[in-house]
Short mmCIF file of C-alpha atoms and ligand atoms in Angstrom, two decimals:
data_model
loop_
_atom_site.label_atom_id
_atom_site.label_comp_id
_atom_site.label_asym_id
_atom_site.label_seq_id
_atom_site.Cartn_x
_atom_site.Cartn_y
_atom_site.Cartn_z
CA UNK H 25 -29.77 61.14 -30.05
CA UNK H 26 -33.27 61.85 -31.14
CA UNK H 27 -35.91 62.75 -27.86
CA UNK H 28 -38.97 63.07 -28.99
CA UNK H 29 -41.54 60.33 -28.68
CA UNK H 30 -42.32 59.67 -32.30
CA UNK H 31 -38.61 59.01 -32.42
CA UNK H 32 -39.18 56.47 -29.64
CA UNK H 33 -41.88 55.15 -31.52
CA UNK H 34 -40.03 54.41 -34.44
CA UNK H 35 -37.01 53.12 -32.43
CA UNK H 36 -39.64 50.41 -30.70
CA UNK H 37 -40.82 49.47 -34.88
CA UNK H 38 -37.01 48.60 -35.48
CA UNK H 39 -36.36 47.12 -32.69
CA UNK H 40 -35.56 43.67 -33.89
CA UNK H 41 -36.07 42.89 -29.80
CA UNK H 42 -39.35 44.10 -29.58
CA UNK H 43 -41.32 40.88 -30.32
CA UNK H 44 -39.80 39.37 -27.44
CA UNK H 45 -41.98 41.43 -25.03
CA UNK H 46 -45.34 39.08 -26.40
CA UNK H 47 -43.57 36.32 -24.11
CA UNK H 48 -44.46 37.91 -21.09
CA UNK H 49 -48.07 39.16 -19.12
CA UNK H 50 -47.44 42.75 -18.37
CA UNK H 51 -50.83 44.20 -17.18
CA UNK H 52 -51.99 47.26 -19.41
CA UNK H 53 -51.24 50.54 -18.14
CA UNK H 54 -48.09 49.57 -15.95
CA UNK H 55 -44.52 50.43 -17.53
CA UNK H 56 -42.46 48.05 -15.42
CA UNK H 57 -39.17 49.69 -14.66
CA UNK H 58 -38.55 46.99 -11.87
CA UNK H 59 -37.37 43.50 -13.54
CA UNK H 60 -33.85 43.80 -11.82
CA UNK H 61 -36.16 43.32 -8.43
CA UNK H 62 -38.84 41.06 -9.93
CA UNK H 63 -39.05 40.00 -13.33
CA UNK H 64 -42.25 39.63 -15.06
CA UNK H 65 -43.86 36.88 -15.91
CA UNK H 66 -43.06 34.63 -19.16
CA UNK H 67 -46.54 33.77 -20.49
CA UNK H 68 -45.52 29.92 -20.49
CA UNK H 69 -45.37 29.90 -16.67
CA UNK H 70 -48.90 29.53 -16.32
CA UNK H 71 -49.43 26.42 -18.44
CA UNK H 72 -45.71 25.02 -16.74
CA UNK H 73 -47.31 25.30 -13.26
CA UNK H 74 -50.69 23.45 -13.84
CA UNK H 75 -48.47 20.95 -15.95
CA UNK H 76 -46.44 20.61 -12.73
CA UNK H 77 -49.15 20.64 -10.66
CA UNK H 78 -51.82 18.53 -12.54
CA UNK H 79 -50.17 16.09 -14.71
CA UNK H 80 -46.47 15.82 -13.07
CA UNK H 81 -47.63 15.60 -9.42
CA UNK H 82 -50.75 14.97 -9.71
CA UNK H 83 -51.22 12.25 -12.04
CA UNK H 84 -47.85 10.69 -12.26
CA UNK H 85 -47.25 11.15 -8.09
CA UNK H 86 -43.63 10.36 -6.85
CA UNK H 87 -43.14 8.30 -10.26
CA UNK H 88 -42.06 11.98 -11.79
CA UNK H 89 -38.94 12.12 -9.73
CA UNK H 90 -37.28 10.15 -12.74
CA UNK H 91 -40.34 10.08 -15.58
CA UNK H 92 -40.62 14.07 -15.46
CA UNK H 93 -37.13 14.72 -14.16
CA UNK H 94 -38.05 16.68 -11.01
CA UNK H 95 -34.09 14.88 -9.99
CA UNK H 96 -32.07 16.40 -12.48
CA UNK H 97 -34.21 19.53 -12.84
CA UNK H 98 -30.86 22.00 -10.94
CA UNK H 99 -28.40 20.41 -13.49
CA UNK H 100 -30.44 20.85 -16.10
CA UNK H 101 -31.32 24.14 -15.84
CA UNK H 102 -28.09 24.95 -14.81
CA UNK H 103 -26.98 23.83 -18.06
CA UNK H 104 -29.35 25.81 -19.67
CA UNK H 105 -28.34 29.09 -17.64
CA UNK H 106 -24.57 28.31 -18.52
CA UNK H 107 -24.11 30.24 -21.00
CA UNK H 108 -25.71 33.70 -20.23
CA UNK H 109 -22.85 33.79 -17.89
CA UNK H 110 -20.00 32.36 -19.56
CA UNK H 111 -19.99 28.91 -17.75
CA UNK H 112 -19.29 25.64 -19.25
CA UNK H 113 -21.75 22.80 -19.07
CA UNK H 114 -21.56 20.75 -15.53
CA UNK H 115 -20.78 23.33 -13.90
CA UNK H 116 -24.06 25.34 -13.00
CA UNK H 117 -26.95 24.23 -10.54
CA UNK H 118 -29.96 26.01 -9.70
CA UNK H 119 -30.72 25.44 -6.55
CA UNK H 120 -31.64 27.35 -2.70
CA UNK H 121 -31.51 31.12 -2.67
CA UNK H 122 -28.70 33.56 -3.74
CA UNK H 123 -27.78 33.29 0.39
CA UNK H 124 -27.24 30.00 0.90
CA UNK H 125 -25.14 29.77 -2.48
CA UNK H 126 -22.99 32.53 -1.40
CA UNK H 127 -22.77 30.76 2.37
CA UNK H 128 -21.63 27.85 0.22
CA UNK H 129 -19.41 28.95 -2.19
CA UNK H 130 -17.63 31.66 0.23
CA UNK H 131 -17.31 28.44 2.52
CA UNK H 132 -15.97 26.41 -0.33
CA UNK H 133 -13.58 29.32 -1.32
CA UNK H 134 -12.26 29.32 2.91
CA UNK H 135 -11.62 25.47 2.70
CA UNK H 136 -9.43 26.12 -0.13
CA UNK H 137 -7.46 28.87 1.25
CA UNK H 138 -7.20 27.02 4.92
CA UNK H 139 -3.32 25.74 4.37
CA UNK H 140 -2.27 29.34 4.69
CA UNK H 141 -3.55 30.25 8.49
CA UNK H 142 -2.75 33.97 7.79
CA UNK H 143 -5.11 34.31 5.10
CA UNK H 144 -8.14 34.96 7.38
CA UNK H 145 -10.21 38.15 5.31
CA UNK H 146 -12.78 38.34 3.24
CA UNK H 147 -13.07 41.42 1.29
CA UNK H 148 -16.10 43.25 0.39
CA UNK H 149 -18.00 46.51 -0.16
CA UNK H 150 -19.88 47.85 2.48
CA UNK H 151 -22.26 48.98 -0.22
CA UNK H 152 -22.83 45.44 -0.67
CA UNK H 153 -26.38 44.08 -1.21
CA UNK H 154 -26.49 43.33 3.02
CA UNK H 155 -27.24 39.76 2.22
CA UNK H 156 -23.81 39.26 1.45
CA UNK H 157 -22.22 41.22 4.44
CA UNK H 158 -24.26 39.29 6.54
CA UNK H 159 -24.02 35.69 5.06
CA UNK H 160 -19.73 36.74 5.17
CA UNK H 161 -20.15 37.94 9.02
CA UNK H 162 -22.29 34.45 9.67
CA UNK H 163 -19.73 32.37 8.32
CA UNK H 164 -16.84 34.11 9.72
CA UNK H 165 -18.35 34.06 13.20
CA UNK H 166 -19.19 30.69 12.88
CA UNK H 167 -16.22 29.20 12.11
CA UNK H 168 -14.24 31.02 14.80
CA UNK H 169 -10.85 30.72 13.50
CA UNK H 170 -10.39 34.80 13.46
CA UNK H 171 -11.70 35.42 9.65
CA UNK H 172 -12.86 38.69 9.36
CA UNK H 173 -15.37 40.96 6.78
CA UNK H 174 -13.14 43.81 5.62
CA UNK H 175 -15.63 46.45 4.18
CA UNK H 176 -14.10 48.70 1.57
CA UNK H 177 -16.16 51.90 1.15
CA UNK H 178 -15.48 52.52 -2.65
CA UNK H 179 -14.07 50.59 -6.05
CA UNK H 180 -11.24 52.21 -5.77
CA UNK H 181 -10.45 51.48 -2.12
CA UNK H 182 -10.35 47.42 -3.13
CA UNK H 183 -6.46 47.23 -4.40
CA UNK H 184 -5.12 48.41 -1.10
CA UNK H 185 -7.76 46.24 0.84
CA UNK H 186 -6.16 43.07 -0.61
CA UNK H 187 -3.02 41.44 0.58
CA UNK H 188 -1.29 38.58 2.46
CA UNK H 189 -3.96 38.13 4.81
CA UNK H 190 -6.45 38.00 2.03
CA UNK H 191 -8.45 34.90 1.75
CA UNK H 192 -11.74 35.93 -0.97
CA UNK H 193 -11.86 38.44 -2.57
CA UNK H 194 -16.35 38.49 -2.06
CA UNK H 195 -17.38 41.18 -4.86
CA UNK H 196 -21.35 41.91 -6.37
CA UNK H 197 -20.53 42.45 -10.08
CA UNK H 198 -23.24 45.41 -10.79
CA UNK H 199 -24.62 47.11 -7.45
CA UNK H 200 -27.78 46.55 -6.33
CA UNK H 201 -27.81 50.09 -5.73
CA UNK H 202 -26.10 52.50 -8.06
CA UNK H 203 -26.14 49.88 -11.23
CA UNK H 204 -22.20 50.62 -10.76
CA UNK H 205 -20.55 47.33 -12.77
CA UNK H 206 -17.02 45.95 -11.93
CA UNK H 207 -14.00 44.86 -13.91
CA UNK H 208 -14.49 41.21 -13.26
CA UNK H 209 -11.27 40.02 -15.04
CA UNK H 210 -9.17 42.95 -13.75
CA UNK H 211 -10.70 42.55 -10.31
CA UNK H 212 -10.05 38.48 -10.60
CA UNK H 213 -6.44 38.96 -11.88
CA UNK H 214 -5.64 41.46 -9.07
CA UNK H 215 -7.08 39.11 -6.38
CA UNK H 216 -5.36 36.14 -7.81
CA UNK H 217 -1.78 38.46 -7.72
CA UNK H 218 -2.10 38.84 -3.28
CA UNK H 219 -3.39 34.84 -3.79
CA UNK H 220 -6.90 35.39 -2.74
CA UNK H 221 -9.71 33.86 -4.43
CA UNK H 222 -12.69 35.45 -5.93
CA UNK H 223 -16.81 34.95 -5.19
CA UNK H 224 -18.96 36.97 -7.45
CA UNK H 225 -22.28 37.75 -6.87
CA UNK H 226 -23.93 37.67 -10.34
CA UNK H 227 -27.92 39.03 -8.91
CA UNK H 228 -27.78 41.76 -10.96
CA UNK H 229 -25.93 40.72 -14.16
CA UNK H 230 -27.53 37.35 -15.11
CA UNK H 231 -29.36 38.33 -17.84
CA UNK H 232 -29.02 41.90 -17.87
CA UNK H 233 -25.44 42.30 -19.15
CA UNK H 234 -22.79 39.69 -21.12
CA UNK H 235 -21.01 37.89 -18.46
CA UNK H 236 -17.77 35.84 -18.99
CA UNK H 237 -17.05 34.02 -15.93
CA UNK H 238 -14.37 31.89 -18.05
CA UNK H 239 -12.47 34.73 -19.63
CA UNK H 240 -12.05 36.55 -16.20
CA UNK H 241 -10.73 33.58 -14.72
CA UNK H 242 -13.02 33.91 -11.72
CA UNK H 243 -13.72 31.05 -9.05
CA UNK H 244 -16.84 30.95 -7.87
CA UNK H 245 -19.83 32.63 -8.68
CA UNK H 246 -23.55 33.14 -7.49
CA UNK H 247 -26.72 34.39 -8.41
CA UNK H 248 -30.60 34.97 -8.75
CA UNK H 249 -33.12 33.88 -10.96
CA UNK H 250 -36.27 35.87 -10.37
CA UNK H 251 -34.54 38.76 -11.25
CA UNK H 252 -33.65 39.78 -14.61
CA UNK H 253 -34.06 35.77 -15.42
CA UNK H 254 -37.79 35.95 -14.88
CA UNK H 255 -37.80 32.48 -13.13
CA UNK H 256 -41.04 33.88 -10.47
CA UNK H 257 -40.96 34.98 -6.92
CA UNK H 258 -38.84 33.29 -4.93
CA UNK H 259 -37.16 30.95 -7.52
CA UNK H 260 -34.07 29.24 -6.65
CA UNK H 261 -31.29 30.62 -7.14
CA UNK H 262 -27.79 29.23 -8.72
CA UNK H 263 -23.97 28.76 -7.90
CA UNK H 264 -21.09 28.02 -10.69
CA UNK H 265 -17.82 25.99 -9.42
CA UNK H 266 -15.78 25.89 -12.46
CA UNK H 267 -14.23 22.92 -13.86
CA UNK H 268 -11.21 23.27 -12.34
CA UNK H 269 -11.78 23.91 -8.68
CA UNK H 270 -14.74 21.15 -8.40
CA UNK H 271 -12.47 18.81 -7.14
CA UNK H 272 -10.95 20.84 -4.37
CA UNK H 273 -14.64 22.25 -3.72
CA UNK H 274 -16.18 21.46 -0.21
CA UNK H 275 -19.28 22.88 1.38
CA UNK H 276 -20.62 22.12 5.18
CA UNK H 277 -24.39 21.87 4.12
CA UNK H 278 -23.84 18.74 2.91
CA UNK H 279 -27.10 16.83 2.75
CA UNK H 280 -27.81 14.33 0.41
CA UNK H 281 -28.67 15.43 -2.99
CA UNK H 282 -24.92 16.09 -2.60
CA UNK H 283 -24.18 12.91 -1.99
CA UNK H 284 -21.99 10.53 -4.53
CA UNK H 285 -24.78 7.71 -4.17
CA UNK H 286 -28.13 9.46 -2.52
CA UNK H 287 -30.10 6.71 -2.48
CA UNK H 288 -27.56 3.61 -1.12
CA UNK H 289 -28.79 5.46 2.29
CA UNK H 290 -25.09 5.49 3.39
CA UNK H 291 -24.38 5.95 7.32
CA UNK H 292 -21.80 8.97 6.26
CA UNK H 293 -21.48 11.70 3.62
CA UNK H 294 -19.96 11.61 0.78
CA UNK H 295 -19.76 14.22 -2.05
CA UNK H 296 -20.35 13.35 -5.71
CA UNK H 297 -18.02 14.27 -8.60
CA UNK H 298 -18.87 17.66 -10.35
CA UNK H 299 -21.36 20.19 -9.31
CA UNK H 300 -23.53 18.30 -7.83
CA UNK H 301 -21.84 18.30 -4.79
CA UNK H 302 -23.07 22.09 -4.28
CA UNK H 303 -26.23 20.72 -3.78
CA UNK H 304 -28.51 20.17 -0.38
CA UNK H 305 -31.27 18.41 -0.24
CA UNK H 306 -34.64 18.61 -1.87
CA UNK H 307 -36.00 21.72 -4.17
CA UNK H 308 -39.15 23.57 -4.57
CA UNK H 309 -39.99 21.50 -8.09
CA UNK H 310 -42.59 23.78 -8.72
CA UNK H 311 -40.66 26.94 -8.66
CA UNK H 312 -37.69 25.29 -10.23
CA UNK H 313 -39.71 24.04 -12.90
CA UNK H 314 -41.01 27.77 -14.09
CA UNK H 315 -37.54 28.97 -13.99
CA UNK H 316 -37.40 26.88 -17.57
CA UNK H 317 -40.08 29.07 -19.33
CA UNK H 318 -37.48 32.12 -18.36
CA UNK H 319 -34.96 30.58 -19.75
CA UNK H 320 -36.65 29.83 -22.93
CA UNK H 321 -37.42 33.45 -23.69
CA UNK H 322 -33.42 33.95 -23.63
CA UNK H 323 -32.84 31.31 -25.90
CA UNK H 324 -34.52 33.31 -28.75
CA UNK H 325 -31.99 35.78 -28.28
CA UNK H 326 -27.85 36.57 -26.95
CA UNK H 327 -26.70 38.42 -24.32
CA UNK H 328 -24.70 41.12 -27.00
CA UNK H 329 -28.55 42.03 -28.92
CA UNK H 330 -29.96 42.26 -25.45
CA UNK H 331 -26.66 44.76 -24.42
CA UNK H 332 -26.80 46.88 -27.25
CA UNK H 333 -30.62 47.48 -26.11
CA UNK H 334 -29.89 48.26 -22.38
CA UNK H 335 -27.16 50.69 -22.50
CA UNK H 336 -29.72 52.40 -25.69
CA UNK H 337 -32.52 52.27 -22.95
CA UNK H 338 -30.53 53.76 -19.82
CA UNK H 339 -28.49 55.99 -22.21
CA UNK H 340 -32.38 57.43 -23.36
CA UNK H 341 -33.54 57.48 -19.80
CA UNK H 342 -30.99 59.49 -18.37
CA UNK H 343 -31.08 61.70 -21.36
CA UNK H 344 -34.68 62.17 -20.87
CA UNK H 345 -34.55 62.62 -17.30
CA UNK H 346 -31.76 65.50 -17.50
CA UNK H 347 -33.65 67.12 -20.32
CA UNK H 348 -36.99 67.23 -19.02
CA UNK H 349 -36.58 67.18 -15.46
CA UNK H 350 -33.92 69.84 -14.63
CA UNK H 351 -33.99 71.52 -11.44
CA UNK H 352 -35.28 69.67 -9.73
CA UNK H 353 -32.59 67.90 -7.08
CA UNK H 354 -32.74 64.72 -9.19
CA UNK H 355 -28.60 63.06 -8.90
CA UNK H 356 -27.43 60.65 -11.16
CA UNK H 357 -25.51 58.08 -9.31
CA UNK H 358 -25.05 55.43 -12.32
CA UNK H 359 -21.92 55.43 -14.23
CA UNK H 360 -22.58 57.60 -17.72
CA UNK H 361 -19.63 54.81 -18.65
CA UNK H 362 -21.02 52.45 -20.36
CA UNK H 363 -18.26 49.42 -19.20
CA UNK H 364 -19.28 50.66 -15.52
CA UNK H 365 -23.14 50.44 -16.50
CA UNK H 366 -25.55 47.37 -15.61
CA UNK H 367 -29.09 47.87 -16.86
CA UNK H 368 -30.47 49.90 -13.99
CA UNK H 369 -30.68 53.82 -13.26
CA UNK H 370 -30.88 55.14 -10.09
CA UNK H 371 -31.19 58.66 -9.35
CA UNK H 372 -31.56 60.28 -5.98
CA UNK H 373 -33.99 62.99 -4.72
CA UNK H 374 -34.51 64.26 -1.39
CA UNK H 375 -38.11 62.71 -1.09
CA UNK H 376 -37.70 60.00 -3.33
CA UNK H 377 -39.56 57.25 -1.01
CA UNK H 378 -42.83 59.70 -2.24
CA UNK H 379 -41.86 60.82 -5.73
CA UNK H 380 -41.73 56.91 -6.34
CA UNK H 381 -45.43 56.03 -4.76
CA UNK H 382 -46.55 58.63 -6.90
CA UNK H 383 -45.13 57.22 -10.04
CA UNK H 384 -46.03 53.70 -8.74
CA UNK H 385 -49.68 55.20 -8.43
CA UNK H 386 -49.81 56.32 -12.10
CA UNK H 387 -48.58 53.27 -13.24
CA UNK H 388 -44.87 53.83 -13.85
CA UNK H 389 -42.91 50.75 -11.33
CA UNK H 390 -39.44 51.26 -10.09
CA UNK H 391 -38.45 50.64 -6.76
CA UNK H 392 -36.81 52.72 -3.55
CA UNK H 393 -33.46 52.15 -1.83
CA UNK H 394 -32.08 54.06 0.89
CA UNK H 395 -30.69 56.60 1.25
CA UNK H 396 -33.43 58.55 -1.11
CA UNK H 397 -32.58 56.36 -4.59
CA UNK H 398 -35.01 55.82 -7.10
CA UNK H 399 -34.02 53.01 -8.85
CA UNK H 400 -35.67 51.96 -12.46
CA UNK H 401 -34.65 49.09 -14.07
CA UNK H 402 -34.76 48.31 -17.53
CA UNK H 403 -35.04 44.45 -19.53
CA UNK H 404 -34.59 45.11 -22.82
CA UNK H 405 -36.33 41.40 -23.35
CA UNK H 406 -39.57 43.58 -22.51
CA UNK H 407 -39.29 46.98 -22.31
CA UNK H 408 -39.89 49.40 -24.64
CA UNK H 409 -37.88 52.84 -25.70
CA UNK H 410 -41.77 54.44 -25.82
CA UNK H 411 -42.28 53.39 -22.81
CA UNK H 412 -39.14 54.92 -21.42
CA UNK H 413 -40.09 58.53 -22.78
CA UNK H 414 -43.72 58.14 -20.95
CA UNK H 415 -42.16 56.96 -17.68
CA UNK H 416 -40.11 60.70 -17.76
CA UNK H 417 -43.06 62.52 -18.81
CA UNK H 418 -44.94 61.30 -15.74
CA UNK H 419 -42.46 62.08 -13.50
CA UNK H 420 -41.61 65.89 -15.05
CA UNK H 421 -45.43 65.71 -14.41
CA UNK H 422 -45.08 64.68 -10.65
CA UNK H 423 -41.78 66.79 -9.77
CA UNK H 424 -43.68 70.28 -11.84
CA UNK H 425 -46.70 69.50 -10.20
CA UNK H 426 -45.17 68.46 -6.70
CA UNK H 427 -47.93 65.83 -6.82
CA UNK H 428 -46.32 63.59 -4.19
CA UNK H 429 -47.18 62.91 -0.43
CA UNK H 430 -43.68 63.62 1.57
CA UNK H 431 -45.29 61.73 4.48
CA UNK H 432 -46.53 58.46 2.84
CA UNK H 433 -46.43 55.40 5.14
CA UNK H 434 -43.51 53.12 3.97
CA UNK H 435 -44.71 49.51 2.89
CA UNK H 436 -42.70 46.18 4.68
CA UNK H 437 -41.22 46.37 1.26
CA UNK H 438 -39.84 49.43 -0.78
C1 PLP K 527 -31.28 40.22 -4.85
C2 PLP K 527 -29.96 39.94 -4.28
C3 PLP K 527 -29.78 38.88 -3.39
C4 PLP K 527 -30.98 38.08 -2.94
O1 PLP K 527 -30.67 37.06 -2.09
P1 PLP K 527 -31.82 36.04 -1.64
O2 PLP K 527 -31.13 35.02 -0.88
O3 PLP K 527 -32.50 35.56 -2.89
O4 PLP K 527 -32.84 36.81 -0.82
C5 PLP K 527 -28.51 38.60 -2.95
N1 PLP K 527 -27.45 39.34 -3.34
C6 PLP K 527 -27.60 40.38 -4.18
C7 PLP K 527 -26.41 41.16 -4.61
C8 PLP K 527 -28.86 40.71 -4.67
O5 PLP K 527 -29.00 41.75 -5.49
#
């Protein structure tokens, strides 16, 4: 591989990607290494909202629940997310956050599993995104029937964690935190062999790597959309129940956009064919609304064109990095792998809280986790291999120069 930056330069004018990036509003100056936390924003979001805003509510009033289609708006786009993850049509809503989906489809995936008393674990990673540890704890707790959270403390650990007792098998496909990405069919097919069922947490893989929910035979599966899917802070989330289990599929928050007839104002619940029946009750129309002009960006593209350019951007990166930034106490704890690989980096350092306000204060954005990762994420839909080489050189700069402040105050949010 070539390092210099002309050679990034000319990598960037053959990029056959690189035209996608004129979708979003990145401010000059900032190399955003942080999509896979927030993505940034698809220049048709602005126009969506006041059309949401001005014309949809405030012109056409409640009349927009049918005329715009506010009502089918989590079908809809959950057909339109379908197949960056490998789902069939009918089978994806956006809808709620990535917690409550999880709550729902980790509930749905205990109903199922209830004939067999024994089968009273859930197993998980304790490097889990918390979120899921702690919806799995809520719901375990909550039903009081003796389920428990079984935390495994590596991949390897998760073959010997499953067994007769087994219930779901409750799995994030690429870590929040390392960018370390499972076997989802081998994973799926092992669960399946001790009878368990599988929940997959998809927050960090929609959009950033192919997904085939289908062809790993997986049950139920969850994720975010203001991540890598560039649907805007806060945007709802979604949940897939495939074909085949929506029948058997029950979730306690049944309100009544679940409902098989929401508006005959029935005395008593109950739940429509299809997925529809993972929904609640009403949604934030405007936020659901811009998660469309995300989704439009992808449509100009696949998920295997959009591969090829993350593993070339994290494969430069951590080139880069261990070229130009030797000794100085920087780990790499992604997989070099490239099956093991989602489309984030993360690197530790002993004061890596301050080496990352420094590079956030010359314009280069990652993000910190503890304990001491820098994390940088990379979305090939907008960023660029040039930019990858300048984000290095600043931070050479800032580790040579040991231009960061080892006591700077910590934000609410890292
Ligand atoms: C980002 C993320 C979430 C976020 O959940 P919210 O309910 O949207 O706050 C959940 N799980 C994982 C694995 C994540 O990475």
């Amino acid at each position: 591989m070539n390092f210099s930056r002309t050679d990034c330069l000319a990598r960037d004018a053959a990029d056959s990607l690189a035209p996608l990036r004129e979708a979003f509003d990145l401010p000059a100056g900032v190399i955003y290494l942080d999509g896979n936390s927030l993505g940034a924003r698809p220049k048709a979001a602005a126009a969506r909202a006041a059309q949401v805003i001005a014309d949809e509510w405030g012109k056409d009033l409640i009349t927009s629940w049918n005329t715009a289609g506010w009502f089918d708006l989590p079908k809809r786009l959950g057909d339109r997310l379908a197949p960056l993850v490998g789902a069939q049509p009918g089978e994806v809503v956006v809808t709620d956050t990535t917690s409550v989906n999880l709550f729902k489809a980790l509930a749905g995936a205990l109903a199922m599993q209830s004939a067999d008393p024994r089968r009273t674990a859930i197993v998980t990673e304790r490097s889990n995104f918390p979120t899921d540890i702690y919806m799995a704890e809520g719901l375990a707790g909550w039903l009081a029937r003796g389920h428990t959270v079984r935390l495994v403390d590596s991949p390897a650990e998760i073959p010997a964690a499953l067994g007769d007792d087994t219930a779901v098998l409750l799995l994030t496909h690429v870590n929040y935190r390392t960018g370390h990405m499972h076997d989802m069919a081998a994973l799926t097919a092992l669960a399946h062999e001790h009878g368990a069922l599988t929940v997959w947490d998809l927050a960090h893989s929609a959009g950033a790597v192919p997904v085939d929910l289908h062809g790993a035979q997986a049950d139920f599966a969850v994720g975010c959309t203001y991540k890598y899917l560039n649907g805007g802070p806060g945007a709802p989330a979604f949940i897939w129940v495939p074909g085949r289990h929506q029948a058997a599929f029950t979730q306690p928050l049944s309100g009544w956009w679940g409902h098989a007839t929401p508006f005959a104002m029935a005395a008593s619940f109950a739940p429509c064919a299809g997925i529809g029946r993972a929904l609640c009750g009403t949604q934030p129309v405007v936020s659901l609304a811009l998660v469309e002009c995300g989704l439009d960006v992808f449509a100009r593209t696949d998920m295997a064109a959009l591969r090829a350019k993350s593993l070339a951007l994290t494969d430069l990166f951590i080139a880069l990095v261990e070229r130009h930034c030797a000794g100085h106490s920087l780990e790499l704890v992604t997989p070099r792998e490239h099956a093991r690989r989602g489309s984030h980096v993360s690197f530790t350092h002993p004061h890596g809280y301050a080496v990352m306000q420094a590079l956030i204060a010359r314009g280069v954005i990652g993000d910190y986790r503890e304990p001491h990762i820098m994390r940088f994420g990379f979305t090939p839909l907008y960023t660029s291999f040039t930019e990858v080489w300048d984000a290095v050189d600043i931070l050479k700069r800032i580790l040579d120069d040991a231009a960061y402040d080892v006591n700077a105050a910590r934000g609410a949010v890292t």
